[in-house]
């Protein structure tokens, strides 16, 4: 693990670069800010510190998606089984990332990054009988919450599940924003509950908002000149590399 020591300037530069990159990924692909931030910062600082840093940038960017469509009430009505379990499981599981057992959380984060990359690269879809949607949705929420509380990453298996529900494009974007917002708030509450949200972490998280939004702005323009598919594949391969590196280091 890289130690920042007394070099506050180095810390600020690393946070800035990480969140600009993470924001660019979100601008191009519509998701991935917390995944990239945790993947990079989790290799440099403790997972709990990285998770605390991503809270405000993630929340601000996701709130735009949350309220960015006219289907909020309908989506909340359909997604509440998953969202409720995400909150409960994240609160209970956040003790792991707050507990300081960095080897265990880094290993789990590495596995989560690899699974997410492989699933997305394979283009797999979950197919479930509509009559079983509610119980399966609760199960998906529980697993997502456990991974969120343990790693700070809240994409698996919530993202593939939402992609399988047959939403229109704008509905899917808003549904992702709603899911990410609930996960972010639950993670913040869990870290606070376990005393893992020191003032310095909140300050650094606030500082990271601007780089993340700048990166997101750049990403939306990059999307117009390159193939989003090519970018997504390169991004996912990089995530796999990060995940493998974190697993090896944890073991």
PDB file of N, CA, C and O in Angstrom, residues 5 8 13 18 31 57 60 64-65 68 84 90 93 106 108-109 134 136 147 160 165 182 188 191 204 209 235 237 248:
ATOM      1  N   UNK A   5       1.960   9.750   3.945  1.00  0.00           N
ATOM      2  CA  UNK A   5       2.787  10.441   4.914  1.00  0.00           C
ATOM      3  C   UNK A   5       2.284  11.852   5.150  1.00  0.00           C
ATOM      4  O   UNK A   5       1.099  12.094   5.312  1.00  0.00           O
ATOM      5  N   UNK A   8       0.426  16.412   1.997  1.00  0.00           N
ATOM      6  CA  UNK A   8      -0.957  16.727   1.683  1.00  0.00           C
ATOM      7  C   UNK A   8      -1.150  17.043   0.222  1.00  0.00           C
ATOM      8  O   UNK A   8      -2.203  16.744  -0.356  1.00  0.00           O
ATOM      9  N   UNK A  13      -3.449  15.696  -5.151  1.00  0.00           N
ATOM     10  CA  UNK A  13      -3.242  15.396  -6.567  1.00  0.00           C
ATOM     11  C   UNK A  13      -3.798  14.019  -6.926  1.00  0.00           C
ATOM     12  O   UNK A  13      -4.412  13.847  -7.985  1.00  0.00           O
ATOM     13  N   UNK A  18      -7.854  10.828  -9.594  1.00  0.00           N
ATOM     14  CA  UNK A  18      -8.749   9.682  -9.503  1.00  0.00           C
ATOM     15  C   UNK A  18     -10.182  10.063  -9.842  1.00  0.00           C
ATOM     16  O   UNK A  18     -10.866   9.378 -10.627  1.00  0.00           O
ATOM     17  N   UNK A  31     -22.122   5.222 -15.772  1.00  0.00           N
ATOM     18  CA  UNK A  31     -21.925   4.601 -14.461  1.00  0.00           C
ATOM     19  C   UNK A  31     -20.422   4.416 -14.249  1.00  0.00           C
ATOM     20  O   UNK A  31     -19.620   4.750 -15.104  1.00  0.00           O
ATOM     21  N   UNK A  57     -19.103  12.942  -3.928  1.00  0.00           N
ATOM     22  CA  UNK A  57     -19.119  12.975  -5.393  1.00  0.00           C
ATOM     23  C   UNK A  57     -20.127  12.011  -5.997  1.00  0.00           C
ATOM     24  O   UNK A  57     -20.826  12.348  -6.961  1.00  0.00           O
ATOM     25  N   UNK A  60     -23.812  13.397  -5.312  1.00  0.00           N
ATOM     26  CA  UNK A  60     -24.179  14.556  -6.141  1.00  0.00           C
ATOM     27  C   UNK A  60     -24.443  14.126  -7.577  1.00  0.00           C
ATOM     28  O   UNK A  60     -25.453  14.513  -8.181  1.00  0.00           O
ATOM     29  N   UNK A  64     -28.594  13.741  -9.818  1.00  0.00           N
ATOM     30  CA  UNK A  64     -29.028  14.235 -11.128  1.00  0.00           C
ATOM     31  C   UNK A  64     -29.768  13.129 -11.879  1.00  0.00           C
ATOM     32  O   UNK A  64     -30.772  13.390 -12.558  1.00  0.00           O
ATOM     33  N   UNK A  65     -29.271  11.887 -11.773  1.00  0.00           N
ATOM     34  CA  UNK A  65     -29.946  10.763 -12.424  1.00  0.00           C
ATOM     35  C   UNK A  65     -31.243  10.417 -11.717  1.00  0.00           C
ATOM     36  O   UNK A  65     -32.235  10.045 -12.345  1.00  0.00           O
ATOM     37  N   UNK A  68     -33.794  12.867 -12.822  1.00  0.00           N
ATOM     38  CA  UNK A  68     -33.642  13.266 -14.214  1.00  0.00           C
ATOM     39  C   UNK A  68     -34.743  12.805 -15.135  1.00  0.00           C
ATOM     40  O   UNK A  68     -34.702  13.059 -16.335  1.00  0.00           O
ATOM     41  N   UNK A  84     -35.032  -1.513  -0.303  1.00  0.00           N
ATOM     42  CA  UNK A  84     -35.125  -1.698   1.147  1.00  0.00           C
ATOM     43  C   UNK A  84     -34.071  -2.689   1.638  1.00  0.00           C
ATOM     44  O   UNK A  84     -33.435  -2.474   2.678  1.00  0.00           O
ATOM     45  N   UNK A  90     -26.630  -3.118   3.646  1.00  0.00           N
ATOM     46  CA  UNK A  90     -25.471  -2.223   3.671  1.00  0.00           C
ATOM     47  C   UNK A  90     -25.171  -1.769   5.086  1.00  0.00           C
ATOM     48  O   UNK A  90     -23.999  -1.748   5.516  1.00  0.00           O
ATOM     49  N   UNK A  93     -23.644  -4.784   6.912  1.00  0.00           N
ATOM     50  CA  UNK A  93     -22.354  -5.236   6.390  1.00  0.00           C
ATOM     51  C   UNK A  93     -21.271  -4.171   6.467  1.00  0.00           C
ATOM     52  O   UNK A  93     -20.087  -4.492   6.340  1.00  0.00           O
ATOM     53  N   UNK A 106     -10.183  -5.713   0.816  1.00  0.00           N
ATOM     54  CA  UNK A 106      -9.501  -5.575  -0.465  1.00  0.00           C
ATOM     55  C   UNK A 106      -9.708  -6.810  -1.333  1.00  0.00           C
ATOM     56  O   UNK A 106      -9.889  -6.702  -2.546  1.00  0.00           O
ATOM     57  N   UNK A 108     -12.330  -8.829  -1.186  1.00  0.00           N
ATOM     58  CA  UNK A 108     -13.725  -8.777  -1.633  1.00  0.00           C
ATOM     59  C   UNK A 108     -13.912  -7.746  -2.736  1.00  0.00           C
ATOM     60  O   UNK A 108     -14.655  -7.967  -3.702  1.00  0.00           O
ATOM     61  N   UNK A 109     -13.254  -6.592  -2.603  1.00  0.00           N
ATOM     62  CA  UNK A 109     -13.350  -5.565  -3.626  1.00  0.00           C
ATOM     63  C   UNK A 109     -12.762  -6.055  -4.940  1.00  0.00           C
ATOM     64  O   UNK A 109     -13.327  -5.837  -6.014  1.00  0.00           O
ATOM     65  N   UNK A 134     -40.430  -9.891  -7.382  1.00  0.00           N
ATOM     66  CA  UNK A 134     -40.304  -9.311  -6.047  1.00  0.00           C
ATOM     67  C   UNK A 134     -39.332 -10.068  -5.158  1.00  0.00           C
ATOM     68  O   UNK A 134     -38.407  -9.468  -4.596  1.00  0.00           O
ATOM     69  N   UNK A 136     -36.951 -12.181  -6.009  1.00  0.00           N
ATOM     70  CA  UNK A 136     -35.606 -12.124  -6.594  1.00  0.00           C
ATOM     71  C   UNK A 136     -35.012 -10.734  -6.396  1.00  0.00           C
ATOM     72  O   UNK A 136     -33.824 -10.578  -6.104  1.00  0.00           O
ATOM     73  N   UNK A 147     -22.237  -6.521  -0.508  1.00  0.00           N
ATOM     74  CA  UNK A 147     -21.039  -6.094  -1.236  1.00  0.00           C
ATOM     75  C   UNK A 147     -20.767  -4.612  -1.032  1.00  0.00           C
ATOM     76  O   UNK A 147     -19.611  -4.190  -0.927  1.00  0.00           O
ATOM     77  N   UNK A 160     -26.771  -5.419 -13.370  1.00  0.00           N
ATOM     78  CA  UNK A 160     -27.313  -6.399 -14.299  1.00  0.00           C
ATOM     79  C   UNK A 160     -28.792  -6.687 -14.061  1.00  0.00           C
ATOM     80  O   UNK A 160     -29.540  -6.940 -15.009  1.00  0.00           O
ATOM     81  N   UNK A 165     -34.749  -5.730 -16.442  1.00  0.00           N
ATOM     82  CA  UNK A 165     -36.159  -5.489 -16.145  1.00  0.00           C
ATOM     83  C   UNK A 165     -36.936  -4.859 -17.293  1.00  0.00           C
ATOM     84  O   UNK A 165     -38.115  -4.531 -17.123  1.00  0.00           O
ATOM     85  N   UNK A 182     -29.593   5.387  -3.172  1.00  0.00           N
ATOM     86  CA  UNK A 182     -29.923   4.658  -1.950  1.00  0.00           C
ATOM     87  C   UNK A 182     -28.687   3.956  -1.388  1.00  0.00           C
ATOM     88  O   UNK A 182     -28.467   3.955  -0.175  1.00  0.00           O
ATOM     89  N   UNK A 188     -23.055   5.755   3.610  1.00  0.00           N
ATOM     90  CA  UNK A 188     -22.689   6.895   4.458  1.00  0.00           C
ATOM     91  C   UNK A 188     -23.219   6.703   5.875  1.00  0.00           C
ATOM     92  O   UNK A 188     -22.498   6.932   6.863  1.00  0.00           O
ATOM     93  N   UNK A 191     -21.169   3.915   7.643  1.00  0.00           N
ATOM     94  CA  UNK A 191     -19.848   4.367   8.087  1.00  0.00           C
ATOM     95  C   UNK A 191     -19.967   5.289   9.298  1.00  0.00           C
ATOM     96  O   UNK A 191     -19.161   5.212  10.238  1.00  0.00           O
ATOM     97  N   UNK A 204     -12.367  15.778   2.488  1.00  0.00           N
ATOM     98  CA  UNK A 204     -11.783  15.289   1.244  1.00  0.00           C
ATOM     99  C   UNK A 204     -12.867  14.868   0.256  1.00  0.00           C
ATOM    100  O   UNK A 204     -12.727  15.050  -0.959  1.00  0.00           O
ATOM    101  N   UNK A 209     -15.756  16.561  -5.147  1.00  0.00           N
ATOM    102  CA  UNK A 209     -16.946  16.813  -5.965  1.00  0.00           C
ATOM    103  C   UNK A 209     -16.576  17.506  -7.273  1.00  0.00           C
ATOM    104  O   UNK A 209     -17.017  17.100  -8.360  1.00  0.00           O
ATOM    105  N   UNK A 235     -12.090   0.022 -20.419  1.00  0.00           N
ATOM    106  CA  UNK A 235     -12.352   0.331 -19.022  1.00  0.00           C
ATOM    107  C   UNK A 235     -12.539  -0.943 -18.202  1.00  0.00           C
ATOM    108  O   UNK A 235     -11.973  -1.109 -17.118  1.00  0.00           O
ATOM    109  N   UNK A 237     -11.487  -3.998 -18.906  1.00  0.00           N
ATOM    110  CA  UNK A 237     -10.233  -4.742 -18.818  1.00  0.00           C
ATOM    111  C   UNK A 237      -9.314  -4.140 -17.754  1.00  0.00           C
ATOM    112  O   UNK A 237      -8.633  -4.875 -17.025  1.00  0.00           O
ATOM    113  N   UNK A 248      -4.283 -10.402  -5.324  1.00  0.00           N
ATOM    114  CA  UNK A 248      -2.913 -10.906  -5.104  1.00  0.00           C
ATOM    115  C   UNK A 248      -2.304 -10.236  -3.870  1.00  0.00           C
ATOM    116  O   UNK A 248      -1.684 -10.891  -3.027  1.00  0.00           O
TER     117      UNK A 248
END
